[in-house]
XYZ file of C-alpha atoms in Angstrom:
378
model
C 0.000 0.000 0.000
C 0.931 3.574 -1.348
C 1.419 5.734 2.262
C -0.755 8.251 3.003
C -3.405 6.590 0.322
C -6.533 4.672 1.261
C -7.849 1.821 -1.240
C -11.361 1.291 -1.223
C -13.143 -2.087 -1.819
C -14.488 -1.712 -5.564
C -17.497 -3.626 -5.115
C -18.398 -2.359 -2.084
C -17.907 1.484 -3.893
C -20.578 0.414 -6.784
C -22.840 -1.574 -4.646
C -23.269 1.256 -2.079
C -22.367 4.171 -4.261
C -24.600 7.474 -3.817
C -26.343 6.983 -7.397
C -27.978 4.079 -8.508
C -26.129 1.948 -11.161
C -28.144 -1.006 -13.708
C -26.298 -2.577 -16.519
C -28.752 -4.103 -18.822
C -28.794 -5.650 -22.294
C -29.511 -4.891 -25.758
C -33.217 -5.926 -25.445
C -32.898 -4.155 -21.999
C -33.252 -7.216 -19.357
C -31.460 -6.392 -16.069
C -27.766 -8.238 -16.057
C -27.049 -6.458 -12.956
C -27.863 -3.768 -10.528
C -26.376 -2.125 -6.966
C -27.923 -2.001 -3.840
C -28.151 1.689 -3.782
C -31.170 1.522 -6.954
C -32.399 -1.582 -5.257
C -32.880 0.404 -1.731
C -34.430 2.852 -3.661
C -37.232 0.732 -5.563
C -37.342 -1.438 -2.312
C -36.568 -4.370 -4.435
C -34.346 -7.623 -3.835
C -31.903 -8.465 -6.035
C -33.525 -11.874 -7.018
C -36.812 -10.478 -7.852
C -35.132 -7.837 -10.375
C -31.601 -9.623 -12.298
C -32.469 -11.888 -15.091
C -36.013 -11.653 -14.511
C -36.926 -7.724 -15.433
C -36.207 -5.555 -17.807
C -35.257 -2.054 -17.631
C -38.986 -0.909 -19.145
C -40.308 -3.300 -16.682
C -39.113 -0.059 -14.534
C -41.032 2.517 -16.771
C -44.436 3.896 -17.019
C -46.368 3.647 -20.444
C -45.049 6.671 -21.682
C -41.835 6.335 -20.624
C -41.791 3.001 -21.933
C -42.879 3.586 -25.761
C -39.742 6.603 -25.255
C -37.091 4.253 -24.461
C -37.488 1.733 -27.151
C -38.406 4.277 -29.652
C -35.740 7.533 -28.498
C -33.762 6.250 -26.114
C -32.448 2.379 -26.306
C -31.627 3.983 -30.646
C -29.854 6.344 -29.470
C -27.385 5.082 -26.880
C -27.028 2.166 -29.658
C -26.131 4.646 -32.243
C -24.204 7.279 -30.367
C -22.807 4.555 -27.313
C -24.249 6.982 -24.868
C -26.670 9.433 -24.102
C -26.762 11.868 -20.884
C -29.048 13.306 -18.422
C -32.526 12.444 -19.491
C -35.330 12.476 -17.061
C -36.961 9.704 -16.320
C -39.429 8.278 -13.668
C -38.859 4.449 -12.883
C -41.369 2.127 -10.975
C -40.541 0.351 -7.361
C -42.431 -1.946 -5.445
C -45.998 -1.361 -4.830
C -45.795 0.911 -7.895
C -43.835 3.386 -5.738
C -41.957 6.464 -7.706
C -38.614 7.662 -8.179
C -37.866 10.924 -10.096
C -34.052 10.301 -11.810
C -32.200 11.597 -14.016
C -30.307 9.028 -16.235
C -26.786 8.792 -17.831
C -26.025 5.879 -19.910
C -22.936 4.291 -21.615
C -22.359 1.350 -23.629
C -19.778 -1.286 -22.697
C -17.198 -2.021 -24.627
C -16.999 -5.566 -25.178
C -15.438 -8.584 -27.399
C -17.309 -9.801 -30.253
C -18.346 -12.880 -28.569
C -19.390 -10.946 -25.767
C -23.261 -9.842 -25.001
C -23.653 -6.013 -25.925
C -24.532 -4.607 -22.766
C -25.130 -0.517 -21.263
C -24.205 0.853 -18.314
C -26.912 3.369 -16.457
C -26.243 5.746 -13.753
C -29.573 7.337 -12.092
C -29.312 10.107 -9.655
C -32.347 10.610 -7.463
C -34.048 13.902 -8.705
C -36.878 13.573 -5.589
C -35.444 16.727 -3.765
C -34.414 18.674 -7.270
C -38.404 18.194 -7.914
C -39.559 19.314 -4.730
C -37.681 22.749 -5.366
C -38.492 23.079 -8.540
C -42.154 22.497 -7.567
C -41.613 25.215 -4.850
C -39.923 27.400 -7.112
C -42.408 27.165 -9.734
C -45.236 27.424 -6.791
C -43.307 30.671 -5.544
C -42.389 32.183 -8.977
C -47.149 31.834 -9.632
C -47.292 33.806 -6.541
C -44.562 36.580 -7.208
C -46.502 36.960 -10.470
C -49.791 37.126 -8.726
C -48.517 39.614 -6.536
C -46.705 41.525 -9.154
C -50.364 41.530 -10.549
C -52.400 42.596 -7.737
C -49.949 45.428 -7.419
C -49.981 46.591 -10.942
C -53.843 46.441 -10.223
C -53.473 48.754 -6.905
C -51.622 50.994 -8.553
C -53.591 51.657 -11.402
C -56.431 51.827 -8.915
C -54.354 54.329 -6.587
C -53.470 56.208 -9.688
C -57.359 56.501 -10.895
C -58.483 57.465 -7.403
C -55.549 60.057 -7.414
C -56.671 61.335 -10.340
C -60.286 61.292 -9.759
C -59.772 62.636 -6.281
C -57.677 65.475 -7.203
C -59.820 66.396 -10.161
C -62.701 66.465 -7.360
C -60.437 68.941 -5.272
C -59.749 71.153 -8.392
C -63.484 72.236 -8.724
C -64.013 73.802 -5.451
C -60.532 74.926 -5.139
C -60.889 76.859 -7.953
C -64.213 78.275 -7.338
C -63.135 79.628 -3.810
C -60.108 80.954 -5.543
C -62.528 83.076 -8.086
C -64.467 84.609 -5.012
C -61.052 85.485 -3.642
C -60.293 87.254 -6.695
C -63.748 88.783 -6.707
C -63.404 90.281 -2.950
C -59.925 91.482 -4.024
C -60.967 92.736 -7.054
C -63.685 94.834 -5.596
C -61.674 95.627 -2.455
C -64.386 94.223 0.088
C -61.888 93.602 2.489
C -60.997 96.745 5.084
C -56.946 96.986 5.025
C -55.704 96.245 8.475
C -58.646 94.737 10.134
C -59.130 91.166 11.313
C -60.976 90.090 8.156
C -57.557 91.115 6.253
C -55.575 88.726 7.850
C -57.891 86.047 8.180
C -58.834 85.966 4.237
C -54.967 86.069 3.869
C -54.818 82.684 6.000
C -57.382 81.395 3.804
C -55.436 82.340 0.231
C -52.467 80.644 1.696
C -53.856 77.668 2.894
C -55.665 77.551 -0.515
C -52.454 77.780 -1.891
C -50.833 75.122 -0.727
C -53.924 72.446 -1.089
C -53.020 73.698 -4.778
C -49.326 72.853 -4.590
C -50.537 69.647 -2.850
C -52.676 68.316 -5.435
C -50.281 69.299 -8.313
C -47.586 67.639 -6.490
C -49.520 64.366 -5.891
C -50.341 63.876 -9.431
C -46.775 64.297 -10.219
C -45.485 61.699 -8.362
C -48.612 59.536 -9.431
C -46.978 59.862 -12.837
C -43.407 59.241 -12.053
C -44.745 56.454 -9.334
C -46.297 54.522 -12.367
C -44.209 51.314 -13.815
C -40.927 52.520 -14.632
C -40.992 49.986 -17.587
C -43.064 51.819 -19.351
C -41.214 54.480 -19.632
C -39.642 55.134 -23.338
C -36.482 55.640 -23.393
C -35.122 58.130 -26.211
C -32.710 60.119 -26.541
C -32.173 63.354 -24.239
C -30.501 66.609 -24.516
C -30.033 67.545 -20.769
C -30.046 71.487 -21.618
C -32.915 71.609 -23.566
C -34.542 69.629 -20.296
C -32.721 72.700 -18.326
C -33.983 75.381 -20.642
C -37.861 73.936 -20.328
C -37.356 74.137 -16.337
C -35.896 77.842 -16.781
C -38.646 78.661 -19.168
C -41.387 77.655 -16.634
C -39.438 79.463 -13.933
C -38.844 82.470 -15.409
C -40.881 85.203 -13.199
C -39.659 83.968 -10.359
C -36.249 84.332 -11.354
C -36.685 87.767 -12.962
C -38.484 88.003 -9.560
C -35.481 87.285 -7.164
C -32.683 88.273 -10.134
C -31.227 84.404 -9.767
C -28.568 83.424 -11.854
C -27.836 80.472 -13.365
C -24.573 78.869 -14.815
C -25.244 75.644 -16.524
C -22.548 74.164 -19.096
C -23.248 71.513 -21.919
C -24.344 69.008 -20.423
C -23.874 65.290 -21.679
C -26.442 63.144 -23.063
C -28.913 60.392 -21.755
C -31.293 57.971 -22.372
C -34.860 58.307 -20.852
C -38.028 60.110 -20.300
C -38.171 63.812 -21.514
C -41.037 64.756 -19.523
C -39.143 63.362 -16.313
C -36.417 64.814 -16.841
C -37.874 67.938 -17.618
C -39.496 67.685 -13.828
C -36.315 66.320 -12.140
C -34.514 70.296 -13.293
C -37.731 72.140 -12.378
C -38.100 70.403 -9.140
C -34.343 71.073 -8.383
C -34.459 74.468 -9.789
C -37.328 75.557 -7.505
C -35.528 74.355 -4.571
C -32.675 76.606 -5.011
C -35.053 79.385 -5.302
C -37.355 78.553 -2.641
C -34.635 78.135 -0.220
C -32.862 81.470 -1.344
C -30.851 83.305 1.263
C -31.207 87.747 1.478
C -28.076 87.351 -1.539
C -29.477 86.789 -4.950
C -29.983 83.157 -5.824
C -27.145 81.487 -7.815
C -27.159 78.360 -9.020
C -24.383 76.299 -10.811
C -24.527 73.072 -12.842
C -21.913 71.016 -13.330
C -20.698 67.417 -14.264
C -18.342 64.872 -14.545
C -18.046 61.154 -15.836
C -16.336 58.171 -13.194
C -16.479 54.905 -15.161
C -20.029 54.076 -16.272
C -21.297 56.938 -14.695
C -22.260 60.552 -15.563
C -22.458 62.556 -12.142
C -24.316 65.727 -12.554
C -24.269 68.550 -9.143
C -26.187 71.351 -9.008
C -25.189 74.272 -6.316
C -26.680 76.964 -4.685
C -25.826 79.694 -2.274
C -28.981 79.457 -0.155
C -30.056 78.614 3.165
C -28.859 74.905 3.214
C -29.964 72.156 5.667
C -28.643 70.262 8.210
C -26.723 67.321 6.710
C -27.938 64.927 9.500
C -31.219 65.233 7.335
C -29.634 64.698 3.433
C -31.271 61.275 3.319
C -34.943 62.187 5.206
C -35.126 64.980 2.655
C -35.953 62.769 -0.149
C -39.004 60.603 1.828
C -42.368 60.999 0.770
C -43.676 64.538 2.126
C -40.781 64.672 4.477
C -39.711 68.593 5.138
C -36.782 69.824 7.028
C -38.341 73.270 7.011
C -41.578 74.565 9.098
C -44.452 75.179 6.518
C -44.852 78.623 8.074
C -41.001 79.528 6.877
C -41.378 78.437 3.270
C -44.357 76.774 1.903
C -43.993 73.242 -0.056
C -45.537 69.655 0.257
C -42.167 67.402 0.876
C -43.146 65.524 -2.508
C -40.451 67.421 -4.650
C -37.685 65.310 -3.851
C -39.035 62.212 -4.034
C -40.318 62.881 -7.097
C -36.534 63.484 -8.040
C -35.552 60.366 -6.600
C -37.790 58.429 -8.269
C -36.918 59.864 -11.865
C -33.211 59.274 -11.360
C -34.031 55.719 -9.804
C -36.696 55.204 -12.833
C -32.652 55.579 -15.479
C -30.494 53.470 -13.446
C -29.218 55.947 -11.305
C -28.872 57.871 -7.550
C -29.200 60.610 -5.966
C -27.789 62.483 -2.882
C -27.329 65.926 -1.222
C -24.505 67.576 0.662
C -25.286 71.485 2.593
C -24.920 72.927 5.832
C -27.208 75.906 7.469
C -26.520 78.907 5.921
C -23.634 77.805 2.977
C -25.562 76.544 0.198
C -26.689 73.215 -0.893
C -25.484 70.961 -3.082
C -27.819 67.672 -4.359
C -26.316 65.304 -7.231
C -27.373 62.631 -9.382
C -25.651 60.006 -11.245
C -26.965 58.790 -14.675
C -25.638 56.019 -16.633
C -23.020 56.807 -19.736
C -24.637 56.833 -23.510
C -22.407 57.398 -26.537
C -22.953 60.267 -27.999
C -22.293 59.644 -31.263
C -24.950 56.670 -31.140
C -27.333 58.721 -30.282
C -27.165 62.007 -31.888
């Protein structure tokens, strides 16, 4: 003996091997089979060698495909590998295997005979049962989901549509009572009716808001993706903006910007959105506001940077939750759904976003957006 080697007993290895092993003939009769296979079919050797044959192991089905596919093929190509198979033990019990097969070489006086491994398949079918059980109820959420949100997005709709009306009625008696000054300057009546503008106000913002991020919300695979020219996105957001920069005499420094792939419309409300937060959180200077870029690997990274009031940066990720504000609604008016509206274009193209300020220096709130050549595209 070799040191530090260990020679096994060779019968004892196929006998009790962890796969089943069956040599059979050319007709298919059983010349031999191990102990493992018998365990498995609960048979004794006596009942199976010399007396079955290997379709005496095989349901109907399974029976007409072995002598017809099978048994051919293996004679033809002198083996065949992993087929599936089901093969029949005592009191018609089943075994789920999956069957390699390899014929013997042999003299010419010698029975042709084939040598079959089966591998026991019972656990590989129980997952793939669960797995196929678990994949029909990922789709049937998926489904009921899909049918919430076009649900939540109908009853936003509806809902806000209902809000409009009256919204817009009180805000024509408003302009009414202004118009023909029925309100005494400096009395009571003046400041509550201004109370009642503001609040109206912002249940406009609100609803406007909502049925932006009902749109951006909506299956991001819909979107269509086309090709984008970032400034012309910029100069849209700038165009909407424009009295309320001539308003606060902002500035704005934006370069060429690079190219993408995705939704004009969103991107169109990812700039305004960002925009209006530099001007809505303006310091006494005059609001400036640079853009600028740069590409790391894959990535386009795209800042845009203010000189206004800033926030603490303990709160750069709570900024972007769903109607989250860091502000009071009595120091600047807004809904908390700007952000996240951001967040979920730049999430909706592959990318992130963040924000870095401090009180009273400016903010500063980046995206990334995945690389497109240019020359593809335009």
């Amino acid at each position: 003996m070799i040191e530090g080697h260990h020679f096994e007993d060779t019968h004892d290895l196929y006998q009790n091997a962890p796969c089943g092993y069956i040599t059979i003939g050319n007709d298919g009769r059983i010349l031999n089979i191990n102990n493992t296979l018998l365990s498995w079919l609960d048979f004794r050797k006596d009942e199976v060698v010399g007396k079955k044959t290997f379709q005496d192991l095989l349901g109907m089905g399974e029976k007409i495909y072995f002598e017809s596919h099978f048994m051919p093929l293996l004679q033809l190509q002198e083996e065949v590998s992993e087929i599936n198979m089901e093969l029949r033990g005592n009191n018609e019990s089943r075994l789920p295997v999956l069957i390699n097969a390899k014929k013997v070489p042999a003299s010419s006086d010698e029975q042709t005979r084939y040598r079959l491994s089966a591998l026991d398949m019972t656990q590989r079918k129980k997952y793939e049962k669960e797995l196929i059980t678990a994949r029909k109820e990922a789709e049937e959420t998926t489904q009921l989901l899909k049918q919430v949100n076009e649900n939540l997005e109908s009853f936003v709709n509806v809902a806000s549509h209902d809000l409009k009306t009256p919204l817009s009625n009180i805000s024509s008696i408003i302009y009414l009572i202004e118009d023909q000054n029925l309100i005494e300057p400096g009395s009571q009546a003046e400041e509550l009716f201004a109370g009642i503008k503001k609040n109206i106000s912002r249940m406009t913002g609100l609803i406007h808001d909502l049925l932006e991020f009902s749109k951006i919300q909506n299956d991001p695979d819909s979107i269509t993706y086309e090709p984008i020219d970032l400034n012309q996105a910029c100069k849209e957001a700038l165009d909407i903006l424009d009295h309320e920069i001539q308003k606060t005499g902002a500035v704005f420094h934006i370069p060429e910007l690079p190219p993408v792939m995705g939704s004009k419309v969103q991107f169109e409300s990812l700039f305004l959105n960002l925009f209006t937060n530099a001007l809505k959180y303006r310091s006494e200077a005059a609001p400036v506001v640079s853009v600028t870029w740069e590409q790391t690997g894959t990535f386009n990274t795209i800042r845009i940077t203010d000189n206004g009031t800033g926030f603490d940066p303990g709160k750069k990720d709570e900024i972007f939750e769903f109607m989250k504000r860091v502000h009071s609604k009595d120091y600047i008016e807004g809904t908390g759904i700007g952000l996240t509206i951001c967040k979920r274009v730049v999430e909706n193209h592959g990318g992130c976003i963040g924000a870095e300020s401090e009180p009273g220096k400016g903010s500063t709130f980046w995206f990334t957006l995945p690389v497109v050549d240019e020359d593809e595209f335009f």
